[in-house]
Amino acid sequence: MATVPLKDELDIVIPTIRNLDFLEMWRPFFQPYHLIIVQDGDPSKTIKVPDGFDYELYNRNDINKILGPRASCISFKDSACRCFGYMVSKKKYIYTIDDDCFVAKDPSGEDINALEQHIKNLLCPATPYFFNTLYDPFRDGADFVRGYPFSLREGVPTAVSHGLWLNIPDYDAPTQLVKPLERNTRYVDTVLTIPKGTLFPMCGMNLAFDRDLIGPAMYFGLMGDGQPIGRYDDMWAGWCCKVICDHLGLGIKTGLPYIYHSKASNPFVNLKKEYNGIFWQEEIIPFFQQLNLSKESTTVQKCYVEMAKQVNEKLGKIDPYFVKLADAMVTWIEAWDELNPATKDSAKVANAASK
């Protein structure tokens, strides 16, 4: 690779409980970048990282030391702990990937550089206000179709790039149980902007985002150890981010790039983790669909704190867990601001809301 896009502006965040042998496959694509590894589980266990990678590794002891009492907002024994990596990063962009995700191949048999495609998605505008039937009009060989308003063709900044997966689909436990052998073999060569007002189930295993634009909303919630729910961490962050992006005039893209998801998790274990969420989501989704943020919420942090208040008031009636989650959301923002003092550049997020 002659030039490395965003080499000094992007961190790769990886949550793990095991040795990171999978990085060998990603070496041609990841080695130029800085890695932030968030070790879950037993902090006395030594995680081995292949030679030649530039990385920093944080375990639970490090999280407790850095955040003090606020460390309670970071999940334990759950991949949601990855969001600690977002908080300690000092880069503009983040790419996060799971350690059971390998390099996929496109229909021609070539290895897919997932990171390169995410960067392309993030660096070109999104179009949430009017759907282009040729999908992403900023891709080579595409454009805005006849009838697309010229006043909307400038687009808005892209805050999130949501990638997909070949092989093991990202299914919930009931679907896993009835389709245990199903594999995703369809490579759809498409990127599209998720329209304003439309929610989506965000998956954290192949995800990139502009940390400056949306980072404080990328909180993966309270999941895992000691919590009544799991496997909703990335989706919770996705719902929060989408509402805030719609409010601030930012965009989210989904589609390319693909990674190869190698390992199916146990559906019975997943069902135990998801059980409450399967019921709760029928009330959580309408909550987010009807959630309106005030004009005073001009930054991601203000949006998120206002959202936490509504989570407490409206979802707290479903279960005391949501009161606890709302408190953790506020704690997360306090910790984020402490580690990331506001700069003049942060004003650009507020400016985006007025465009």
XYZ file of C-alpha atoms in Angstrom:
355
model
C 0.000 0.000 0.000
C 1.654 3.182 -1.207
C -0.318 5.487 1.049
C -2.073 4.567 4.275
C -5.379 6.457 4.613
C -5.848 8.226 7.953
C -2.792 6.450 9.393
C -2.402 8.994 12.198
C -6.106 9.772 12.597
C -7.640 6.362 13.294
C -7.520 3.846 16.147
C -8.661 0.219 15.924
C -10.498 -0.926 19.062
C -10.704 -4.665 19.836
C -12.460 -6.241 22.833
C -11.143 -9.696 23.710
C -10.722 -12.449 26.302
C -8.163 -14.436 24.281
C -4.849 -14.229 22.433
C -5.158 -12.114 19.308
C -3.871 -14.602 16.736
C -6.577 -13.414 14.348
C -4.518 -10.253 13.770
C -2.095 -12.220 11.580
C -4.743 -12.387 8.871
C -5.378 -8.644 9.202
C -1.685 -7.697 9.305
C -1.521 -6.228 5.764
C -4.399 -3.906 6.594
C -4.088 -3.184 10.331
C -0.345 -3.045 10.985
C 0.079 0.651 10.049
C -2.545 1.676 12.607
C -2.589 2.003 16.397
C -4.626 -0.649 18.228
C -6.491 -0.199 21.509
C -7.179 -3.610 23.044
C -9.745 -3.837 25.846
C -9.228 -7.084 27.738
C -12.376 -8.438 29.324
C -12.582 -11.033 32.077
C -9.722 -11.993 34.393
C -7.193 -9.100 34.476
C -4.439 -11.431 35.727
C -4.546 -13.370 32.464
C -1.896 -12.375 29.913
C -3.188 -11.634 26.432
C -0.677 -12.297 23.654
C -0.532 -9.928 20.705
C 1.471 -10.841 17.572
C 4.763 -9.004 17.128
C 4.918 -5.893 14.996
C 1.676 -4.213 16.019
C 1.544 -0.824 17.719
C -0.941 -1.214 20.552
C -2.006 -0.338 24.073
C -3.876 -2.853 26.224
C -6.285 -2.105 29.054
C -7.719 -4.650 31.491
C -10.276 -4.205 34.249
C -7.668 -3.019 36.739
C -6.624 -0.275 34.287
C -10.235 0.783 33.734
C -10.828 1.027 37.498
C -7.624 3.009 37.987
C -8.329 5.478 35.170
C -12.039 6.062 35.817
C -12.233 5.487 39.571
C -15.860 5.338 40.774
C -17.051 6.107 37.242
C -15.679 2.740 36.094
C -19.081 1.351 37.090
C -20.461 2.518 33.737
C -18.169 0.120 31.808
C -19.639 -3.367 31.382
C -17.768 -6.415 32.658
C -17.684 -9.873 31.052
C -19.305 -8.518 27.912
C -17.950 -7.122 24.644
C -19.655 -3.829 25.581
C -16.410 -3.070 27.435
C -15.025 -2.008 24.051
C -16.496 1.467 24.468
C -13.791 2.200 27.031
C -11.414 2.155 24.061
C -13.481 4.849 22.360
C -13.188 7.005 25.454
C -9.394 6.799 25.865
C -8.618 7.197 22.157
C -7.356 10.570 21.024
C -7.945 9.979 17.317
C -10.672 11.409 15.103
C -11.851 8.041 13.786
C -12.485 4.636 15.344
C -12.791 1.200 13.754
C -13.927 -1.656 15.989
C -13.905 -5.350 15.145
C -14.506 -8.607 17.031
C -11.723 -11.164 17.417
C -13.691 -13.868 15.583
C -13.922 -11.798 12.405
C -11.572 -12.602 9.540
C -10.769 -11.101 6.151
C -13.574 -11.785 3.671
C -13.196 -12.216 -0.076
C -15.170 -10.378 -2.724
C -16.844 -12.280 -5.609
C -13.601 -12.116 -7.633
C -11.698 -13.854 -4.826
C -9.755 -10.782 -3.710
C -9.245 -10.035 -0.013
C -11.492 -7.204 1.159
C -9.741 -4.306 2.879
C -12.618 -3.542 5.231
C -10.870 -0.612 6.854
C -10.272 1.128 3.525
C -13.963 0.895 2.607
C -15.077 2.204 6.008
C -12.783 5.184 5.525
C -14.319 5.855 2.105
C -17.782 5.746 3.677
C -16.831 8.158 6.452
C -15.034 10.634 4.216
C -17.901 11.185 1.776
C -21.283 12.726 2.649
C -24.459 10.903 3.628
C -27.946 11.612 2.268
C -30.545 10.953 5.011
C -33.179 13.432 3.824
C -34.058 11.972 0.407
C -33.481 8.405 -0.767
C -31.346 7.936 -3.884
C -32.474 4.822 -5.787
C -28.891 4.267 -6.980
C -27.965 4.078 -3.281
C -24.772 5.980 -2.443
C -24.483 8.703 -5.091
C -20.870 9.455 -4.085
C -19.498 6.081 -5.194
C -17.609 5.766 -8.476
C -20.020 5.109 -11.314
C -23.070 6.445 -9.460
C -24.752 9.812 -9.071
C -27.996 11.417 -7.998
C -30.923 10.210 -10.079
C -33.440 12.346 -11.959
C -35.802 14.020 -9.517
C -33.353 14.257 -6.636
C -33.542 17.828 -5.239
C -30.423 19.813 -6.055
C -30.690 21.610 -2.722
C -30.026 18.284 -0.925
C -27.180 16.997 -3.079
C -24.432 18.399 -0.877
C -25.388 15.840 1.760
C -24.402 15.876 5.433
C -21.311 14.619 7.310
C -21.191 10.848 7.757
C -20.847 9.952 11.446
C -21.121 6.149 11.288
C -20.159 3.444 8.781
C -21.904 0.147 9.557
C -20.334 -2.864 7.845
C -21.800 -6.331 7.269
C -20.682 -9.962 7.498
C -20.419 -13.082 5.394
C -20.823 -16.618 6.753
C -22.409 -16.415 10.268
C -25.333 -13.938 10.204
C -25.956 -11.613 13.128
C -29.146 -13.320 14.281
C -30.915 -13.313 17.631
C -31.167 -16.568 19.594
C -34.674 -17.647 18.432
C -33.653 -17.229 14.792
C -30.377 -19.063 15.454
C -32.338 -21.959 16.946
C -34.667 -22.379 13.959
C -31.955 -21.743 11.344
C -28.816 -23.334 12.838
C -27.193 -24.073 9.488
C -28.007 -20.838 7.695
C -25.030 -18.906 6.336
C -24.886 -15.557 4.587
C -23.227 -16.072 1.206
C -24.707 -13.038 -0.543
C -22.255 -10.266 -1.337
C -24.323 -7.175 -2.125
C -22.143 -4.457 -3.620
C -24.042 -1.588 -2.044
C -23.663 1.280 0.408
C -26.701 3.317 1.394
C -27.643 6.030 3.874
C -30.220 5.044 6.471
C -33.053 7.593 6.031
C -33.852 10.159 8.692
C -36.441 8.874 11.143
C -35.574 5.231 10.537
C -33.938 3.114 13.247
C -31.701 0.109 12.590
C -30.107 -2.737 14.584
C -26.444 -1.729 14.770
C -23.874 -4.528 15.020
C -20.557 -3.707 16.694
C -18.419 -6.431 15.134
C -17.530 -4.424 11.981
C -18.139 -0.754 12.681
C -16.426 2.586 12.116
C -17.344 6.081 13.219
C -16.194 9.669 13.396
C -15.294 10.005 17.052
C -15.339 13.810 16.908
C -18.878 13.841 15.532
C -20.632 11.072 17.469
C -18.153 9.512 19.930
C -19.901 10.479 23.200
C -23.069 8.665 22.052
C -21.212 5.404 21.321
C -21.889 4.055 24.790
C -22.592 0.325 24.698
C -24.631 0.412 27.899
C -24.661 -1.781 30.988
C -24.517 -5.396 29.855
C -23.094 -8.725 30.947
C -21.961 -9.419 34.496
C -24.538 -8.361 37.092
C -27.031 -7.071 34.508
C -30.384 -8.606 33.473
C -29.603 -8.321 29.752
C -26.851 -8.948 27.235
C -26.257 -8.770 23.465
C -28.137 -5.470 23.185
C -25.072 -3.275 23.772
C -24.349 -2.325 20.171
C -28.033 -2.015 19.305
C -28.614 0.342 22.231
C -25.730 2.505 21.023
C -27.140 2.384 17.500
C -30.590 3.563 18.537
C -29.126 6.401 20.602
C -26.738 7.412 17.822
C -29.417 7.376 15.134
C -31.767 9.654 17.082
C -28.901 12.044 17.842
C -27.605 11.998 14.250
C -31.103 12.814 12.992
C -31.308 15.686 15.488
C -27.860 17.136 14.707
C -27.983 16.682 10.939
C -25.518 13.797 10.599
C -25.697 10.610 8.543
C -25.209 6.854 9.003
C -24.256 4.500 6.168
C -24.661 0.725 6.001
C -23.585 -1.981 3.556
C -20.002 -2.465 2.416
C -17.542 -3.523 3.711
C -17.954 -7.185 4.543
C -15.896 -9.202 6.997
C -16.006 -12.995 7.469
C -17.707 -13.873 10.753
C -16.160 -17.208 11.631
C -17.839 -18.461 14.772
C -21.488 -18.898 15.749
C -22.141 -18.229 19.428
C -24.225 -20.684 21.447
C -27.932 -19.933 20.841
C -28.994 -21.261 24.264
C -26.477 -19.016 26.031
C -27.605 -16.149 23.810
C -31.260 -16.787 24.616
C -30.534 -16.435 28.328
C -28.751 -13.124 27.670
C -31.398 -11.791 25.283
C -34.498 -13.049 27.084
C -35.481 -9.749 28.718
C -34.442 -7.724 25.694
C -36.740 -9.668 23.380
C -39.688 -8.465 25.472
C -38.325 -5.018 26.285
C -37.451 -4.118 22.683
C -41.161 -3.971 21.828
C -41.367 -0.916 24.106
C -37.826 0.383 23.609
C -38.240 0.815 19.845
C -41.430 2.952 20.070
C -39.666 4.992 22.761
C -36.821 5.850 20.386
C -39.199 6.379 17.459
C -41.101 9.003 19.440
C -38.104 10.560 21.192
C -37.689 14.264 20.447
C -34.672 16.257 21.581
C -34.897 19.944 22.439
C -33.326 22.803 20.488
C -31.077 23.410 23.490
C -29.359 20.066 22.845
C -26.757 21.337 20.392
C -23.928 18.898 21.161
C -23.778 15.121 21.369
C -23.201 15.321 25.124
C -26.239 17.524 25.697
C -28.346 15.245 23.512
C -27.192 12.192 25.404
C -27.851 13.612 28.863
C -31.318 14.723 27.762
C -31.896 11.246 26.342
C -30.792 9.661 29.642
C -33.405 11.711 31.477
C -36.129 10.407 29.169
C -34.849 6.830 29.543
C -35.206 7.226 33.300
C -38.689 8.716 33.125
C -40.236 6.541 30.410
C -38.335 3.258 30.266
C -37.780 3.179 34.036
C -41.437 2.142 34.299
C -40.646 -1.102 32.477
C -37.911 -2.258 34.826
C -35.554 -0.736 37.451
C -32.679 -1.708 35.125
C -33.439 1.312 32.947
C -33.114 3.680 35.897
C -29.682 2.188 36.518
C -28.855 2.433 32.808
C -29.908 6.104 32.687
C -27.592 6.869 35.608
C -24.766 5.022 33.834
C -25.384 7.056 30.661
C -24.831 10.273 32.624
C -21.767 8.785 34.320
C -20.404 7.818 30.901
C -20.693 11.416 29.672
C -19.017 12.722 32.837
C -16.134 10.275 32.334
C -15.913 11.104 28.620
C -15.694 14.837 29.314
C -13.082 14.306 32.009
C -10.833 12.325 29.644
C -11.684 14.496 26.631
C -11.805 18.174 27.627
C -13.797 20.310 25.212
C -11.889 22.178 22.506
C -12.833 24.844 20.011
C -13.189 22.096 17.399
C -16.154 20.630 19.278
C -18.223 23.612 18.166
C -18.476 22.089 14.700
C -20.935 19.488 16.007
C -23.228 22.238 17.239
C -22.858 24.036 13.922
C -23.962 20.922 12.052
C -27.348 21.103 13.781
C -28.060 24.496 12.264
C -27.371 23.470 8.662
